[in-house]
Coordinates of C-alpha atoms in Angstrom, one line a residue:
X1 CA -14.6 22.8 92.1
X2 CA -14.1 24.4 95.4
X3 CA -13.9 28.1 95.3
X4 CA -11.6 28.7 99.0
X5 CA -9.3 26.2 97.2
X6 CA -8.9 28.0 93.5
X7 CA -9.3 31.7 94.3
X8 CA -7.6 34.6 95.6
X9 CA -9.6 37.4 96.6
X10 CA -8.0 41.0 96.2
X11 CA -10.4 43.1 95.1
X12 CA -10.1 46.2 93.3
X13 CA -12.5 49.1 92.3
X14 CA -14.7 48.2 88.9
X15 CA -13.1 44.9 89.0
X16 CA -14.3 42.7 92.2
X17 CA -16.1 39.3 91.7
X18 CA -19.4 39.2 93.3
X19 CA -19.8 36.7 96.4
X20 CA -20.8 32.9 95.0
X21 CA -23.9 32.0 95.3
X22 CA -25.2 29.4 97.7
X23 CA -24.5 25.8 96.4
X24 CA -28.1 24.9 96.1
X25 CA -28.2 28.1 93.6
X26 CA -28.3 27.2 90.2
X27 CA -25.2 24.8 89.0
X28 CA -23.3 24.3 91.7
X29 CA -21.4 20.9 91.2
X30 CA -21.6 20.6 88.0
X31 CA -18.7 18.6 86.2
X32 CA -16.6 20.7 83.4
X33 CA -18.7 17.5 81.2
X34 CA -22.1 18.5 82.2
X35 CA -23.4 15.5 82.7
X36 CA -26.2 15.5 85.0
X37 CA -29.4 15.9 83.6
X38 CA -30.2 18.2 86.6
X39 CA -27.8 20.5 85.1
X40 CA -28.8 20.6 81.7
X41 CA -32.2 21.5 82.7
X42 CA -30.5 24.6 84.5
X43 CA -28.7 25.4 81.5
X44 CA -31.4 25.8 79.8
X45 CA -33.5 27.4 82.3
X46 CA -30.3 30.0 82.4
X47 CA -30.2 30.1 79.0
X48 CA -34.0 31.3 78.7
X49 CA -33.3 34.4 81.4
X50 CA -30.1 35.2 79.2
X51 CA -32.5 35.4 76.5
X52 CA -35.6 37.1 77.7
X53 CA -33.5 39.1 79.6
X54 CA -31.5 40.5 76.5
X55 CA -34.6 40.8 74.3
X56 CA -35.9 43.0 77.1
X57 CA -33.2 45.7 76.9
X58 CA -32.8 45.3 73.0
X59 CA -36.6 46.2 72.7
X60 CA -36.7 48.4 74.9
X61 CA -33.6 50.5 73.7
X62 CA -34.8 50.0 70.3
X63 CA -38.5 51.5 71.5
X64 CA -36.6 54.2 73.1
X65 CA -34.3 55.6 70.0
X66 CA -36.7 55.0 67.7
X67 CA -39.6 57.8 69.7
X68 CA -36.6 60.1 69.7
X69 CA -35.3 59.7 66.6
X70 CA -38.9 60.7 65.2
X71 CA -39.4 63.5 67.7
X72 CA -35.9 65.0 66.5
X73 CA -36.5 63.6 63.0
X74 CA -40.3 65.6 63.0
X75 CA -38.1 68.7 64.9
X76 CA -35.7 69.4 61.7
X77 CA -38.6 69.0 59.3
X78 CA -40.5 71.6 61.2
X79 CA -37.3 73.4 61.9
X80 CA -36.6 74.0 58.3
X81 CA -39.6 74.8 57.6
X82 CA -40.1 77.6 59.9
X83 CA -36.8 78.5 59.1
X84 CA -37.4 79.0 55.0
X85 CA -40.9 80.2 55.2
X86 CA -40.1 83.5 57.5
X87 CA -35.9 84.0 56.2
X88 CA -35.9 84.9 52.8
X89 CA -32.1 84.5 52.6
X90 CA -32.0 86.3 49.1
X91 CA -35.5 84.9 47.9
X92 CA -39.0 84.9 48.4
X93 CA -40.5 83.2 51.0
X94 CA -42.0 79.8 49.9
X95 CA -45.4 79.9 49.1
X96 CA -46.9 76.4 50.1
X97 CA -48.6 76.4 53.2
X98 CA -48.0 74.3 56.6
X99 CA -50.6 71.6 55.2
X100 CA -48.7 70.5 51.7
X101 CA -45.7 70.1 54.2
X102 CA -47.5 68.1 57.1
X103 CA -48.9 65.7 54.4
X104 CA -45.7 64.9 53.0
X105 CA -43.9 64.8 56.7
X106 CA -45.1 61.1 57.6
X107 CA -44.0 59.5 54.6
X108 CA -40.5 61.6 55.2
X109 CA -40.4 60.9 58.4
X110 CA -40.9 56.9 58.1
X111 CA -38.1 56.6 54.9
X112 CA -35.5 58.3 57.3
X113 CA -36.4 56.1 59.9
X114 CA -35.6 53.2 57.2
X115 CA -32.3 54.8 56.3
X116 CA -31.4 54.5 60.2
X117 CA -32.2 51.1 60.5
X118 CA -30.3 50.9 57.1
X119 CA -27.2 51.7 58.2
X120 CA -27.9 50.0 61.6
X121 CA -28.1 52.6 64.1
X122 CA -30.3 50.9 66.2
X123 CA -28.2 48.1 67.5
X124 CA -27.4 49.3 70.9
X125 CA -23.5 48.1 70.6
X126 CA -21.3 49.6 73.9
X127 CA -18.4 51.0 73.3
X128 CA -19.3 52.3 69.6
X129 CA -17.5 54.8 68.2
X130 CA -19.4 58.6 68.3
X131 CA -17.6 59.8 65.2
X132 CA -18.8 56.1 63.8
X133 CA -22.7 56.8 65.0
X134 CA -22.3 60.6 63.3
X135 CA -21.0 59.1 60.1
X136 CA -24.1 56.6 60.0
X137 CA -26.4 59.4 60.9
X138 CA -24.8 61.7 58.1
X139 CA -25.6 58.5 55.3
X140 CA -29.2 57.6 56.9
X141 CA -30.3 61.0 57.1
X142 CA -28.9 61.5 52.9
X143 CA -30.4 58.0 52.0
X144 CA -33.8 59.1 53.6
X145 CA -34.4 62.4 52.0
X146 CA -33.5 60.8 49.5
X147 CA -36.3 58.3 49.2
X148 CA -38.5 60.8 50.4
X149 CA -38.2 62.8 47.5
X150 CA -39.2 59.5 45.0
X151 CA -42.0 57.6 47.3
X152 CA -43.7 61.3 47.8
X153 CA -43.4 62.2 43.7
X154 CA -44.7 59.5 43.0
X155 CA -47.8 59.5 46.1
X156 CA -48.6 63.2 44.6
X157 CA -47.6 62.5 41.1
X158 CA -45.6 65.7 40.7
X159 CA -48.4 67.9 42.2
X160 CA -46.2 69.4 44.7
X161 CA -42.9 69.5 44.9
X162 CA -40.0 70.1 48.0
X163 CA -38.1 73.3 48.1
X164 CA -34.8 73.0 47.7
X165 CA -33.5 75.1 50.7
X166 CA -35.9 73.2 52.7
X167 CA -34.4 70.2 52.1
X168 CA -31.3 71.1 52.9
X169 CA -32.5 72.8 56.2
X170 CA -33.9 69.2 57.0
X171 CA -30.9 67.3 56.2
X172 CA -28.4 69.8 58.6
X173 CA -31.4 69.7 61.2
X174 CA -31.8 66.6 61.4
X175 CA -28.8 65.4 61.7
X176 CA -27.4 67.8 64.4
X177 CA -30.9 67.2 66.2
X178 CA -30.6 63.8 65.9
X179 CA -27.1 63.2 67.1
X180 CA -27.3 65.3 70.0
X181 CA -30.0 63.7 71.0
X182 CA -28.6 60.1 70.9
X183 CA -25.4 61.8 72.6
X184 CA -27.8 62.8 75.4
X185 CA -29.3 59.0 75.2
X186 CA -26.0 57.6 75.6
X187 CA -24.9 59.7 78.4
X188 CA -28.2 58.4 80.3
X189 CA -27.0 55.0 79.8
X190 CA -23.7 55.3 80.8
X191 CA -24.5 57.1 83.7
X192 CA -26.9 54.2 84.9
X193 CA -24.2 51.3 83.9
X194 CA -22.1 53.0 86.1
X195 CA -24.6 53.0 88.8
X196 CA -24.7 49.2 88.0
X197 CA -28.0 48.8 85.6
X198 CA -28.1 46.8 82.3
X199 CA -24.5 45.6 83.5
X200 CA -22.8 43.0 81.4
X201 CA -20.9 40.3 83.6
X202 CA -17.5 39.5 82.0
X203 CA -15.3 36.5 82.7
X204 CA -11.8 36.6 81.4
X205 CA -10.1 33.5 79.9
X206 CA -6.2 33.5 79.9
X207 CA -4.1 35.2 82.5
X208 CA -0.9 37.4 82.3
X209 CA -0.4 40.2 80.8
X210 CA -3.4 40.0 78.2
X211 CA -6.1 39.3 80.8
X212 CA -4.8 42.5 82.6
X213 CA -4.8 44.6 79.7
X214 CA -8.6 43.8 79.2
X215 CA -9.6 44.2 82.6
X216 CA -7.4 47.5 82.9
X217 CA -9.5 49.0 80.0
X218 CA -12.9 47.9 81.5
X219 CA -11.7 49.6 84.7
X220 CA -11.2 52.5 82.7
X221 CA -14.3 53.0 80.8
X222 CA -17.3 52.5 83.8
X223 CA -19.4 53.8 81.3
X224 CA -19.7 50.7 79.4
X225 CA -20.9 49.0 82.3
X226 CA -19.0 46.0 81.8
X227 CA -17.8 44.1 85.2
X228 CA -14.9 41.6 85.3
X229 CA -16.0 39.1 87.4
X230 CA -13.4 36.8 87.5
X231 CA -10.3 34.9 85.5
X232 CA -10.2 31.4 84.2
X233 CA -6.3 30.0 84.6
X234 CA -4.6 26.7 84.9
X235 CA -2.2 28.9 86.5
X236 CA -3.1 29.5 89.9
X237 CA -0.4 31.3 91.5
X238 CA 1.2 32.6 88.7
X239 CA 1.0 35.9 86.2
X240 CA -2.1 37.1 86.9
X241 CA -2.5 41.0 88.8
X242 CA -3.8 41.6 92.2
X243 CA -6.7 43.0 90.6
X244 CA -8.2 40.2 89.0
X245 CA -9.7 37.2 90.9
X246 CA -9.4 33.6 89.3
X247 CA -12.8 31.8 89.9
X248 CA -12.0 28.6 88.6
X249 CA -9.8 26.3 86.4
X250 CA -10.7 26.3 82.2
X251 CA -11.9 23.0 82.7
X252 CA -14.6 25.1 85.4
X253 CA -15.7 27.3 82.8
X254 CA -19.3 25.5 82.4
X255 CA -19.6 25.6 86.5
X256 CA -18.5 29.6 86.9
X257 CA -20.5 30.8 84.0
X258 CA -23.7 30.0 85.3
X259 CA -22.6 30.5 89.5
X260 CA -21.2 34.1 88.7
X261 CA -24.3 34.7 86.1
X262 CA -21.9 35.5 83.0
X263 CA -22.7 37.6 80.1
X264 CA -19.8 37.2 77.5
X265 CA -16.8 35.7 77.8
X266 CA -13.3 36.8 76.4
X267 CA -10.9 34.1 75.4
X268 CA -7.3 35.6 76.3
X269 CA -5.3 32.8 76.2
X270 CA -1.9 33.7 74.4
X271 CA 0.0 31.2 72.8
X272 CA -2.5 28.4 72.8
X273 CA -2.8 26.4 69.7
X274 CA -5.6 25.7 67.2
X275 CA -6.2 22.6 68.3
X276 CA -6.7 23.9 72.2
X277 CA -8.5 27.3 71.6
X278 CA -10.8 25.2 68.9
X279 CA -11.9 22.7 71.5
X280 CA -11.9 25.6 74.4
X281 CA -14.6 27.0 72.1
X282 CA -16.5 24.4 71.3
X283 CA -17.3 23.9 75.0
X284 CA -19.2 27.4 74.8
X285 CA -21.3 26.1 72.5
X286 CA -24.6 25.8 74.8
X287 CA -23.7 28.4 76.8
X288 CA -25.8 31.7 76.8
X289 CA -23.1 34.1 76.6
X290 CA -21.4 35.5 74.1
X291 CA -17.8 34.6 73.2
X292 CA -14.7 36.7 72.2
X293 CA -10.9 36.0 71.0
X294 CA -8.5 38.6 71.4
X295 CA -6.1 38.9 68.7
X296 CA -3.6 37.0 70.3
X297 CA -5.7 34.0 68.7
X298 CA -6.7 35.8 65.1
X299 CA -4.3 34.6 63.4
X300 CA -5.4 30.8 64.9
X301 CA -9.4 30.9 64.2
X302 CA -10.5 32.0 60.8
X303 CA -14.2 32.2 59.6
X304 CA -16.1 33.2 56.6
X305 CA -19.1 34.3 59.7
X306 CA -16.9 36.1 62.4
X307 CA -17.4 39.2 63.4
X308 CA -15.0 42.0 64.5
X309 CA -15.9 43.7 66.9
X310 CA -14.4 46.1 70.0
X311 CA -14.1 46.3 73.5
X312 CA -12.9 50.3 74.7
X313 CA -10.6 49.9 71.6
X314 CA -9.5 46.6 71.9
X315 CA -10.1 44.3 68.7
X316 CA -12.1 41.1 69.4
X317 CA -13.5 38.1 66.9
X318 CA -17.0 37.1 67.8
X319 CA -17.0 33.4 67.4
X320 CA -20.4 32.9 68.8
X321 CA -22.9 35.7 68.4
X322 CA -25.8 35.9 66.3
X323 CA -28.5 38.9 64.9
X324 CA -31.4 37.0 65.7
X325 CA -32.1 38.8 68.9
X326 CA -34.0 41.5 70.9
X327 CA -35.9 43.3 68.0
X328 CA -34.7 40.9 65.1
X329 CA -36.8 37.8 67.3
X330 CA -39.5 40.1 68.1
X331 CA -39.9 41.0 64.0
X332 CA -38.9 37.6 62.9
X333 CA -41.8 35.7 65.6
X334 CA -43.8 38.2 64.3
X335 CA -43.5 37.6 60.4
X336 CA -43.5 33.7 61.1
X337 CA -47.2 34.1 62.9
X338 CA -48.5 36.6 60.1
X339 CA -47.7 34.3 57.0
X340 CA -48.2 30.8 59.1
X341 CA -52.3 32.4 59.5
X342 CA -52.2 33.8 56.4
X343 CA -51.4 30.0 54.9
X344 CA -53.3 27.7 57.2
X345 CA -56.4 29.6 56.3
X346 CA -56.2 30.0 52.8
X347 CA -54.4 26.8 52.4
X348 CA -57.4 25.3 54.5
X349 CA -59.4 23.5 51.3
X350 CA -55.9 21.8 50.4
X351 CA -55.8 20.7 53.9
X352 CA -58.6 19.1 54.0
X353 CA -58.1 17.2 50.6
X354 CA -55.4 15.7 51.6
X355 CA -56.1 14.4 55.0
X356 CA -59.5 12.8 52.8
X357 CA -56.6 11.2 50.3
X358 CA -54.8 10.1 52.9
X359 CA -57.6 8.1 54.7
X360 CA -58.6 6.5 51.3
X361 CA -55.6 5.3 49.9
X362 CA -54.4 4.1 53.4
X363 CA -57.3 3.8 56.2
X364 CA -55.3 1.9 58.5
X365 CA -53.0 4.9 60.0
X366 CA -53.8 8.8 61.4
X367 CA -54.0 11.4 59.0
X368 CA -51.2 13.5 61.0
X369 CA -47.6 11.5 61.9
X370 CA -46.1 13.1 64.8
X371 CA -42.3 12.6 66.0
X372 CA -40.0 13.9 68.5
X373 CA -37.4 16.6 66.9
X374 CA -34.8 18.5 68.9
X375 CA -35.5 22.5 68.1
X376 CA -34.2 25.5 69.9
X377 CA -31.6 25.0 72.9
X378 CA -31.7 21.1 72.0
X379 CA -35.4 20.7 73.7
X380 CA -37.4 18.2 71.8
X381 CA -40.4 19.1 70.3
X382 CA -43.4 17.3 68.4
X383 CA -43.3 17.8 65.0
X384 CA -46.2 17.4 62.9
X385 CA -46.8 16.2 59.1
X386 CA -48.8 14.9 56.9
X387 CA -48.8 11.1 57.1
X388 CA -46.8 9.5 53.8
X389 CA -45.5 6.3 54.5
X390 CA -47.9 3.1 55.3
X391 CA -48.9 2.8 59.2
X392 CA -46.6 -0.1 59.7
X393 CA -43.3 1.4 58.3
X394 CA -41.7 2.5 61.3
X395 CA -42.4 -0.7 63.2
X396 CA -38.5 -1.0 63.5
X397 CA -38.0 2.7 64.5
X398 CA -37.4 5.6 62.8
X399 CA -35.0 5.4 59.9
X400 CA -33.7 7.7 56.8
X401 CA -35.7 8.1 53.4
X402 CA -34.4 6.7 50.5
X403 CA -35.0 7.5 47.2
X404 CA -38.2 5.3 46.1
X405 CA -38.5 4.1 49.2
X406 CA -41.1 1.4 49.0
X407 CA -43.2 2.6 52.4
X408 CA -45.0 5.6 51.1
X409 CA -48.4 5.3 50.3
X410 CA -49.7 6.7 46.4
X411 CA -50.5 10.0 47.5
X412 CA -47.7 10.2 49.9
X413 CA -45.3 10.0 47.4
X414 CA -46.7 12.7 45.4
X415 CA -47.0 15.1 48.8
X416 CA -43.5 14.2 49.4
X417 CA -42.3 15.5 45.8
X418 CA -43.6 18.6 46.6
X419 CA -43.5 18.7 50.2
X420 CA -46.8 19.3 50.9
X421 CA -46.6 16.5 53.8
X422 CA -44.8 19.4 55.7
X423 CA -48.1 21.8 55.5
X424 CA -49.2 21.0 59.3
X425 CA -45.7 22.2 60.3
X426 CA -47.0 25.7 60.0
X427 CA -48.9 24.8 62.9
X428 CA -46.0 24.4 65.0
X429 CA -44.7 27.8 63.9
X430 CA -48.1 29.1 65.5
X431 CA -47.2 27.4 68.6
X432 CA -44.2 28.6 68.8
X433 CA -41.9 25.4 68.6
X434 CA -40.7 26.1 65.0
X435 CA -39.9 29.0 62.8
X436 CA -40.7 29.7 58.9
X437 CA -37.2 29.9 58.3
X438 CA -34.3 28.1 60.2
X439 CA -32.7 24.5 60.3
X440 CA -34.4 21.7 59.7
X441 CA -35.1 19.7 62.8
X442 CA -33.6 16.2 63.3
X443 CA -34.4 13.1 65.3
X444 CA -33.3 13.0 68.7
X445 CA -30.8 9.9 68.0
X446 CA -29.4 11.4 64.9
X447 CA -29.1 14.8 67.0
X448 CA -27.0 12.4 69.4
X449 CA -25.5 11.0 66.9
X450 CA -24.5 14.1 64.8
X451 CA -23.4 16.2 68.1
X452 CA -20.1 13.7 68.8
X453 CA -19.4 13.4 65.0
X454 CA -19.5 16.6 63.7
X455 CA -17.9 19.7 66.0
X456 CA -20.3 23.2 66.5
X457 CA -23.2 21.0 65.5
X458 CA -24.7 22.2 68.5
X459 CA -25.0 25.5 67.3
X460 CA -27.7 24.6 65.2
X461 CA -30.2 24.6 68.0
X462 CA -29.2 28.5 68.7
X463 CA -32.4 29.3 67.0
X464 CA -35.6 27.7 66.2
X465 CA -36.0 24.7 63.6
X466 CA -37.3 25.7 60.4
X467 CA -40.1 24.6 57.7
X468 CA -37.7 25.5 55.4
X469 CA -33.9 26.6 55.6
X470 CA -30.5 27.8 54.2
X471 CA -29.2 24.0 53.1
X472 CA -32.3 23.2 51.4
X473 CA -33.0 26.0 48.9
X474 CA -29.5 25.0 48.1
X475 CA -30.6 21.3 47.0
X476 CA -29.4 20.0 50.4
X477 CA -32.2 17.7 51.6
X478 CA -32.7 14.0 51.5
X479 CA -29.7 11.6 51.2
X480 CA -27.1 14.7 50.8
X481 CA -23.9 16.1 52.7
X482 CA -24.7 16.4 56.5
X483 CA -21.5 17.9 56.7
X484 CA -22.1 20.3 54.0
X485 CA -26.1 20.7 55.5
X486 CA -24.5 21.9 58.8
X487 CA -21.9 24.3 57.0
X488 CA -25.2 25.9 55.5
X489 CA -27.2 25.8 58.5
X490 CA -24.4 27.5 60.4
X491 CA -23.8 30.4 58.0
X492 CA -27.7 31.0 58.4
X493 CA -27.5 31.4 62.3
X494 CA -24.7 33.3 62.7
X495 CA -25.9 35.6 59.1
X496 CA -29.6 36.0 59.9
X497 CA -31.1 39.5 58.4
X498 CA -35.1 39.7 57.8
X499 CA -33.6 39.9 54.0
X500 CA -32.2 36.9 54.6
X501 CA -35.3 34.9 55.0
X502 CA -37.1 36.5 52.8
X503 CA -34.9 35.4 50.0
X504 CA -35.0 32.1 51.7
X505 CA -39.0 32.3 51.7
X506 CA -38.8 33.0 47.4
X507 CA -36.3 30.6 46.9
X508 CA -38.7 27.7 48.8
X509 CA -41.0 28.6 46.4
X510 CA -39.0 27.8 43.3
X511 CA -37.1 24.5 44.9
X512 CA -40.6 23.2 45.7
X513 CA -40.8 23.1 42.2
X514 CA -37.3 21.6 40.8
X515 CA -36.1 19.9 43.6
X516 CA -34.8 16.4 42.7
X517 CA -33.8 15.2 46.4
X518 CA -37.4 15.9 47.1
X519 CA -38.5 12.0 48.0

């Protein structure tokens, strides 16, 4: 694509494009296909920044609310306190002294804390809703006390217990502590997105009359620090403001999104039918941004995973976005390195016994059987297992399992039943190339295979392959449904919550059990 030919440049304040980069910079050339292998390896090299880059501010953020919200938190405890041991208001003044409150205040402290994360007031959304965030704060704050009251009861086993007016001190405290201070917090960050830091790139799709209304309201709300940087439209010379620039053709969107370093993109096309916004999205697939519809197209897309979300009031349905980021990747690679330890080492005799087995009922072959999988972002990977099947049975290449199938050794079919021939896989969690919990990972020629068959396939590869997953707690293993195994894996991506796989993680443990497409 050649930028003199395809844009017009009238800038406008809040909505100007920034300059293109040199065409040596990242994907310059690039075919609306994407099929030069040099660009996929700066897709994915874009796609990692995207990544680290968002984590960074998530963690950050998250860091940053959570100090305050235990300063302010710690401020209305104290606060009511104070405030009920030297007013009488009608009463005596309480007789328990500062200690029998400062034992109590971590505990009370920490189950507030869990009522904020509770009712998720630590995803750092723009644009949300104040009386929203005051709402949460009200039910977080309850939920807290709350569970204050029963974990310390039953830590001091009725020994002590809260005055009433003190409680109710805390709860007003801490809430108007706590929301003026995240009010404070949020005025900080808008006043450095308007001064350009943490500032989400935003390319619009569509042109007319929609795409103006969006980048109007952007304009309008500097705060945010969102930044148009551009329009994607067939029509060139047509319905589009002065204010906006068009950067490219849709077919260009896989060039412009990495040339004009896009965050998210918002899909704006009115009119366009199922078949044509369906495809439009499925181009996004490997893109690291996130993509929105406006409701021109709800009524087009429906999913039992999408998301409504806003944009300075405007309604938009998140057809590509997922929770496992920022703090949810730090928590989740966290958990995954914990329990992977925690197995290796006390699963260490097992180990051994079976890589003895192994070598005794079939001498010929390793002890470990290591293949290419494609994990996260479609890199390949070696995954590692136990070996089940007789050295010689992949001297064709690598095929499916079949029920009985004739090439696994004695022991091998027993490991197999209960999957124990996946037990080195926990040493690619360690490394880093799998997760716990996530989709299974497939062969690089079934990946090939199952990408032009099956649309969004793709989207599997958003997170990191799993041990175990979503499809087969659900009895989807073996020779089952790959449709149906995608429809699960999808709902896990774009649904992840640490709850999530943790029920995953308890269900594994039964299925291992009473699996029958275990073979």
């Amino acid at each position: 694509m050649s930028s003199q030919k395809s844009t017009k440049n009238i800038p406008s304040a809040g909505l100007e494009a920034p300059p293109v980069l040199p065409a040596n910079t990242l994907l310059t050339g690039l075919s609306a296909a994407a099929d030069a292998s040099s660009g996929d390896t700066d897709l994915v090299t874009l796609t990692k920044y995207h990544k680290l880059a968002g984590d960074f501010a998530q963690i950050f953020g998250f860091i940053t609310l959570v100090i305050l919200d235990i300063a302010m938190i710690t401020l209305g405890f104290v606060a009511a306190y104070g405030l009920r041991a030297k007013v009488p208001f009608g009463g005596p003044l309480i007789t328990y002294s500062p200690t029998n409150y400062a034992v109590i205040l971590p505990v009370s402290v920490a189950t507030v804390l869990i009522g904020f994360y509770y009712r998720r007031l630590y995803r750092l959304k723009r644009g949300y809703s104040r009386i929203d965030e005051f709402y949460r704060i009200c039910a977080a704050v309850t939920l807290g006390i709350i569970l204050a009251i029963a974990l310390n009861s039953v830590i001091l086993g009725g020994s002590f217990q809260y005055s009433r007016q003190i409680l109710l001190y805390s709860l007003v405290f801490i809430i108007v502590f706590t929301t003026l201070a995240r009010f404070i917090f949020g005025a900080v960050l808008g006043f450095l997105r308007r001064k350009g830091v943490t500032q989400i790139r935003l390319l619009l799709v569509g042109s007319g009359e929609v795409a103006e209304r969006i980048a109007r309201k952007v304009a309008e709300s500097p705060g945010l620090g969102y930044r148009v940087v551009g329009v994607l439209s067939d029509d060139l010379l047509e319905n589009i403001s002065k204010n906006l620039q068009i950067v490219g053709k849709l077919n260009d969107l896989r060039e412009v999104v990495p040339r004009y370093h896009v965050d998210e993109v918002i899909i704006a096309i009115s009119g366009a039918s199922q078949d044509s916004l369906l495809g439009f999205v499925d181009k996004c697939e490997d893109l690291p941004v996130n993509i929105w519809i406006y409701p021109d197209a709800f009524q087009l897309i429906t999913t039992d995973d999408g998301a409504i979300g806003e944009l300075t009031g405007l309604p938009l349905l998140s057809v590509k976005d997922s929770s496992l980021r920022g703090v949810n990747r730090f928590i989740k690679r966290a958990m995954d390195v914990a329990i992977s330890a925690l197995i290796l080492i006390f699963s260490s005799p097992l180990l051994l016994l079976q890589a003895l087995l192994i070598k005794v009922t079939d001498p010929k072959g390793p002890v470990l059987y290591t293949q290419e999988r494609v994990g996260l972002d479609g890199k390949p990977f070696t995954v590692l297992k136990f070996r089940s099947m007789r050295a010689s049975s992949e001297k064709t290449g690598p095929g499916w399992t079949v029920k009985n199938d004739p090439r696994r050794t004695k022991i091998g079919t027993f490991m197999r039943r209960f999957s124990l021939d996946e037990m080195p896989q926990f040493i690619n969690v360690l490394i880093g190339d799998m997760s716990i919990v996530g989709p299974r990972p497939e062969q690089v020629f079934k990946v090939e295979e199952f990408s032009q068959t099956y649309p969004r396939y793709s989207r599997r590869h958003k997170e990191k392959a799993g041990i175990t997953g979503w499809a087969q707690v659900n009895g989807l293993r073996g020779d089952t449904s790959i449709e149906e195994r995608i429809r699960y894996d999808l709902y896990y991506v774009e649904n992840w919550s640490i709850l999530f796989d943790i029920k995953i993680m308890l269900k594994t443990l039964i299925v291992i059990f009473t699996d029958k497409n275990a073979y």
